[in-house]
CSV table of C-alpha atoms in Angstrom, one decimal:
chain,number,residue,atom,x,y,z
Q,14,MET,CA,0.2,-0.2,0.2
Q,15,SER,CA,1.4,3.2,-0.9
Q,16,LEU,CA,1.4,6.1,1.3
Q,17,LEU,CA,-1.1,8.1,-0.7
Q,18,ASP,CA,-3.6,5.0,-0.5
Q,19,ALA,CA,-2.9,5.1,3.4
Q,20,LEU,CA,-4.0,8.8,3.5
Q,21,GLY,CA,-7.1,8.1,1.7
Q,22,TRP,CA,-7.9,4.8,4.4
Q,23,LEU,CA,-7.2,7.1,7.3
Q,24,GLY,CA,-9.3,10.1,5.6
Q,25,SER,CA,-12.0,7.6,5.3
Q,26,ALA,CA,-11.9,6.1,8.5
Q,27,LEU,CA,-11.7,9.2,10.7
Q,28,LEU,CA,-14.8,10.6,8.5
Q,29,VAL,CA,-16.8,7.4,9.5
Q,30,VAL,CA,-15.8,7.9,13.4
Q,31,SER,CA,-16.6,12.0,13.3
Q,32,VAL,CA,-20.3,11.0,12.3
Q,33,MET,CA,-20.6,8.8,15.0
Q,34,GLN,CA,-19.9,11.3,17.6
Q,35,THR,CA,-22.6,12.7,20.0
Q,36,ARG,CA,-20.9,16.0,21.1
Q,37,ILE,CA,-21.1,18.3,18.4
Q,38,LEU,CA,-17.7,20.2,18.9
Q,39,ARG,CA,-15.8,16.9,18.3
Q,40,LEU,CA,-17.9,15.7,15.5
Q,41,ARG,CA,-16.7,19.0,14.0
Q,42,VAL,CA,-13.2,19.1,15.0
Q,43,LEU,CA,-12.6,15.1,13.8
Q,44,ASN,CA,-14.7,16.1,10.4
Q,45,LEU,CA,-12.5,18.8,9.6
Q,46,ILE,CA,-9.2,16.7,10.2
Q,47,ALA,CA,-11.2,14.1,7.8
Q,48,THR,CA,-12.0,16.5,5.1
Q,49,VAL,CA,-8.6,17.8,5.5
Q,50,ILE,CA,-6.9,14.6,4.9
Q,51,LEU,CA,-9.4,13.6,1.9
Q,52,LEU,CA,-8.7,16.8,0.0
Q,53,GLY,CA,-4.8,15.9,0.2
Q,54,PHE,CA,-5.8,12.5,-1.2
Q,55,ASN,CA,-7.8,13.5,-3.7
Q,56,ALA,CA,-5.5,16.3,-5.1
Q,57,GLY,CA,-2.9,13.4,-5.0
Q,58,ILE,CA,-4.8,11.6,-7.3
Q,59,ARG,CA,-6.3,14.4,-9.2
Q,60,VAL,CA,-10.1,13.7,-8.5
Q,61,TRP,CA,-10.8,17.2,-8.4
Q,62,PRO,CA,-14.5,17.6,-8.1
Q,63,MET,CA,-13.7,15.6,-4.8
Q,64,VAL,CA,-11.0,18.3,-3.9
Q,65,ALA,CA,-13.4,21.0,-4.1
Q,66,MET,CA,-15.9,19.4,-2.0
Q,67,ASN,CA,-13.8,18.7,0.7
Q,68,ALA,CA,-12.5,22.2,0.5
Q,69,VAL,CA,-16.2,23.4,0.7
Q,70,LEU,CA,-16.7,20.7,3.9
Q,71,ALA,CA,-13.5,21.7,5.4
Q,72,GLY,CA,-14.7,25.7,5.3
Q,73,ILE,CA,-18.2,24.7,6.8
Q,74,ASN,CA,-16.2,22.9,9.8
Q,75,VAL,CA,-14.3,25.7,10.2
Q,76,TRP,CA,-17.2,28.1,10.8
Q,77,PHE,CA,-19.2,26.1,12.5
Q,78,ILE,CA,-15.9,25.6,15.2
Q,79,ALA,CA,-15.9,29.2,15.2
Q,80,LYS,CA,-19.4,29.7,16.1
Q,81,LEU,CA,-19.3,27.0,18.9
Q,82,GLY,CA,-16.3,29.0,20.0
Q,83,ARG,CA,-17.9,32.1,20.5
Q,84,GLN,CA,-20.8,30.6,22.1
Q,85,SER,CA,-18.9,28.9,24.6
Q,86,ARG,CA,-17.1,32.2,25.5
Q,87,SER,CA,-20.2,34.2,25.5
Q,88,ALA,CA,-21.6,35.1,29.1
Q,89,THR,CA,-24.6,33.0,28.8
Q,90,GLY,CA,-24.2,30.8,25.8
Q,91,GLY,CA,-27.9,31.3,25.1
Q,92,TYR,CA,-28.7,29.0,28.5
Q,93,ALA,CA,-31.9,29.5,30.7
Q,94,VAL,CA,-32.5,28.0,33.7
Q,95,LEU,CA,-36.2,26.9,34.2
Q,96,PRO,CA,-37.7,26.0,37.8
Q,97,VAL,CA,-40.1,22.7,37.4
Q,98,ARG,CA,-41.7,20.4,39.4
Q,99,GLU,CA,-40.0,16.8,39.9
Q,100,ASP,CA,-43.3,15.2,39.4
Q,101,GLU,CA,-44.1,17.1,36.0
Q,102,ALA,CA,-45.0,14.9,32.9
Q,103,TYR,CA,-41.8,16.8,31.2
Q,104,VAL,CA,-39.4,16.0,33.6
Q,105,ARG,CA,-40.6,12.2,34.3
Q,106,HIS,CA,-40.1,12.0,30.9
Q,107,PHE,CA,-36.8,13.3,30.2
Q,108,LEU,CA,-35.8,11.2,33.3
Q,109,ALA,CA,-36.8,8.0,31.9
Q,110,THR,CA,-35.7,8.4,28.5
Q,111,GLN,CA,-32.1,9.6,29.6
Q,112,ALA,CA,-32.2,6.7,32.6
Q,113,GLY,CA,-29.4,4.8,31.0
Q,114,ASP,CA,-26.7,7.7,30.5
Q,115,ILE,CA,-27.8,9.0,33.9
Q,116,ALA,CA,-27.1,5.8,35.4
Q,117,ARG,CA,-23.6,5.8,34.2
Q,118,PHE,CA,-22.6,9.2,35.8
Q,119,PHE,CA,-24.9,9.1,38.6
Q,120,PRO,CA,-25.3,5.5,40.2
Q,121,GLY,CA,-26.4,6.8,43.3
Q,122,PHE,CA,-29.5,8.7,41.8
Q,123,ARG,CA,-33.0,7.7,42.7
Q,124,ALA,CA,-35.9,9.5,40.7
Q,125,HIS,CA,-38.4,9.1,43.4
Q,126,ALA,CA,-36.6,10.3,46.5
Q,127,ASP,CA,-38.1,11.2,49.9
Q,128,GLY,CA,-38.7,14.7,50.8
Q,129,PRO,CA,-38.9,17.5,48.4
Q,130,ARG,CA,-36.1,18.5,45.9
Q,131,ALA,CA,-36.0,21.7,43.8
Q,132,CYS,CA,-35.5,20.8,40.1
Q,133,PHE,CA,-34.0,23.3,37.0
Q,134,LEU,CA,-34.2,22.5,33.3
Q,135,ILE,CA,-31.3,23.9,31.6
Q,136,GLN,CA,-32.8,25.6,28.4
Q,137,ARG,CA,-31.2,26.3,25.1
Q,138,GLY,CA,-33.6,27.9,22.8
Q,139,GLU,CA,-36.1,24.9,22.4
Q,140,GLU,CA,-33.7,21.9,23.3
Q,141,THR,CA,-33.3,20.6,27.3
Q,142,ALA,CA,-29.3,20.8,27.8
Q,143,GLY,CA,-29.9,19.3,31.3
Q,144,LEU,CA,-31.7,18.7,34.2
Q,145,VAL,CA,-30.4,19.6,37.9
Q,146,VAL,CA,-32.0,18.2,41.0
Q,147,VAL,CA,-31.0,19.5,44.5
Q,148,ARG,CA,-32.0,19.0,48.1
Q,149,ASP,CA,-31.9,22.0,49.9
Q,150,LEU,CA,-30.4,21.0,53.4
Q,151,GLY,CA,-31.2,24.1,55.5
Q,152,GLU,CA,-29.2,27.1,56.8
Q,153,GLY,CA,-28.3,28.3,53.4
Q,154,VAL,CA,-26.9,24.7,52.1
Q,155,ALA,CA,-27.7,22.7,49.1
Q,156,GLN,CA,-27.0,18.9,48.0
Q,157,ILE,CA,-26.9,18.5,44.4
Q,158,ASP,CA,-28.6,14.8,43.7
Q,159,LEU,CA,-28.5,15.1,40.1
Q,160,ASP,CA,-26.3,17.5,37.6
Q,161,TYR,CA,-26.7,16.0,34.1
Q,162,VAL,CA,-26.4,17.2,30.6
Q,163,THR,CA,-27.1,15.7,27.7
Q,164,PRO,CA,-24.3,14.4,25.2
Q,165,PRO,CA,-24.7,17.1,22.8
Q,166,TYR,CA,-23.7,20.0,25.3
Q,167,ARG,CA,-20.9,18.5,27.2
Q,168,ASP,CA,-18.6,20.5,25.3
Q,169,PHE,CA,-20.5,23.7,25.8
Q,170,THR,CA,-21.1,25.5,28.9
Q,171,PRO,CA,-24.5,24.8,30.8
Q,172,GLY,CA,-22.5,24.1,33.8
Q,173,ARG,CA,-20.4,27.4,34.0
Q,174,PHE,CA,-23.5,29.3,32.9
Q,175,LEU,CA,-25.7,27.6,35.8
Q,176,TRP,CA,-23.3,27.9,38.7
Q,177,GLN,CA,-21.2,31.2,37.7
Q,178,THR,CA,-23.6,33.1,35.5
Q,179,SER,CA,-27.1,32.7,36.4
Q,180,ASP,CA,-28.4,34.0,39.9
Q,181,LEU,CA,-29.9,30.5,40.9
Q,182,MET,CA,-28.1,30.3,44.0
Q,183,GLU,CA,-29.1,34.0,45.1
Q,184,GLN,CA,-32.6,33.2,43.9
Q,185,GLN,CA,-32.8,29.7,46.2
Q,186,GLY,CA,-31.1,31.4,49.1
Q,187,TRP,CA,-28.4,29.0,48.9
Q,188,ARG,CA,-24.8,30.0,50.4
Q,189,GLU,CA,-22.9,26.6,49.7
Q,190,VAL,CA,-23.7,24.1,47.0
Q,191,ARG,CA,-22.5,20.5,47.5
Q,192,SER,CA,-21.6,17.9,44.5
Q,193,PRO,CA,-22.7,14.6,44.3
Q,194,ARG,CA,-20.2,12.4,46.4
Q,195,GLU,CA,-21.1,9.2,43.8
Q,196,MET,CA,-20.8,11.2,40.3
Q,197,VAL,CA,-18.7,9.2,37.8
Q,198,ALA,CA,-16.1,12.0,36.1
Q,199,PRO,CA,-17.3,15.0,37.9
Q,200,HIS,CA,-16.5,18.2,36.3
Q,201,TYR,CA,-17.3,20.5,39.3
Q,202,ALA,CA,-13.7,21.9,39.4
Q,203,ARG,CA,-13.6,23.4,35.6
Q,204,VAL,CA,-17.1,25.7,37.3
Q,205,GLY,CA,-15.9,27.2,40.1
Q,206,PHE,CA,-16.3,24.4,42.6
Q,207,ARG,CA,-13.3,23.4,45.1
Q,208,PRO,CA,-12.3,19.8,46.2
Q,209,ALA,CA,-13.7,18.9,49.9
Q,210,GLY,CA,-13.1,15.3,50.6
Q,211,ASP,CA,-15.0,12.9,48.5
Q,212,HIS,CA,-16.8,15.7,47.0
Q,213,PHE,CA,-16.7,19.3,45.5
Q,214,VAL,CA,-18.2,22.9,47.1
Q,215,LEU,CA,-19.2,26.0,46.0
Q,216,THR,CA,-19.8,29.0,48.1
Q,217,ARG,CA,-20.8,32.4,47.6
C-alpha cells in the first residue's frame, strides 16, 4: 500500500468516526481533520471534484467550530434555567429517556426520593440541555442529587452558566452547594467548585 492510499484510508476511517460522535464540537473537529486529509488524498490522485467538495466541507466545519467557540465564550451561551416540579410529566419523561446515561454518571441517583427537591431544566432555545435536582439541607446549604447534561452539550457551557453566571444560588438563598459524592468523572473543578474530601463545594 502506498502512502497516498494509506492517507485515503485514514481520511475515510476518520470521517466515519466523526459522524458517530454525539458531542457536536468533537464531531466538527474530527470531521474537519478528515476532510483536510481527504482533500490531500484527492489532490494526489487528481480527482478535482472531490478536492472541491472537501475544501467546501472543511470551510463549513471551520465556520461551525468558530461559532461554537464564540458561544462557549459568551456570558450566557444562550442558556436559561427554568424551575420545574419533579413530578411534572416532562421531567418524568426526560428522566426515563435518559435513565441509562444518567445511571452511568450518577449511579446513586433515584428518581423518586423521600422529601422535596428543587428541579431546574437547563434550556437552550427549545432544546433541553440538562436537568439539575437539588435538595435544600437548610441554613443556606444545598446538596446536588443530579446535575445531568445531555451528550450534545457536554462540550459547551451549561454548567458554567448555571453555577457561575446565573443567579440561581441567590434566588434560592443558597450560600453553599455540594456536589454528588457518587458522581463518575465530576466536572465541578472546571465550573468554580473546590475539592472537599469526596465531593466538591461551591460557596458564595
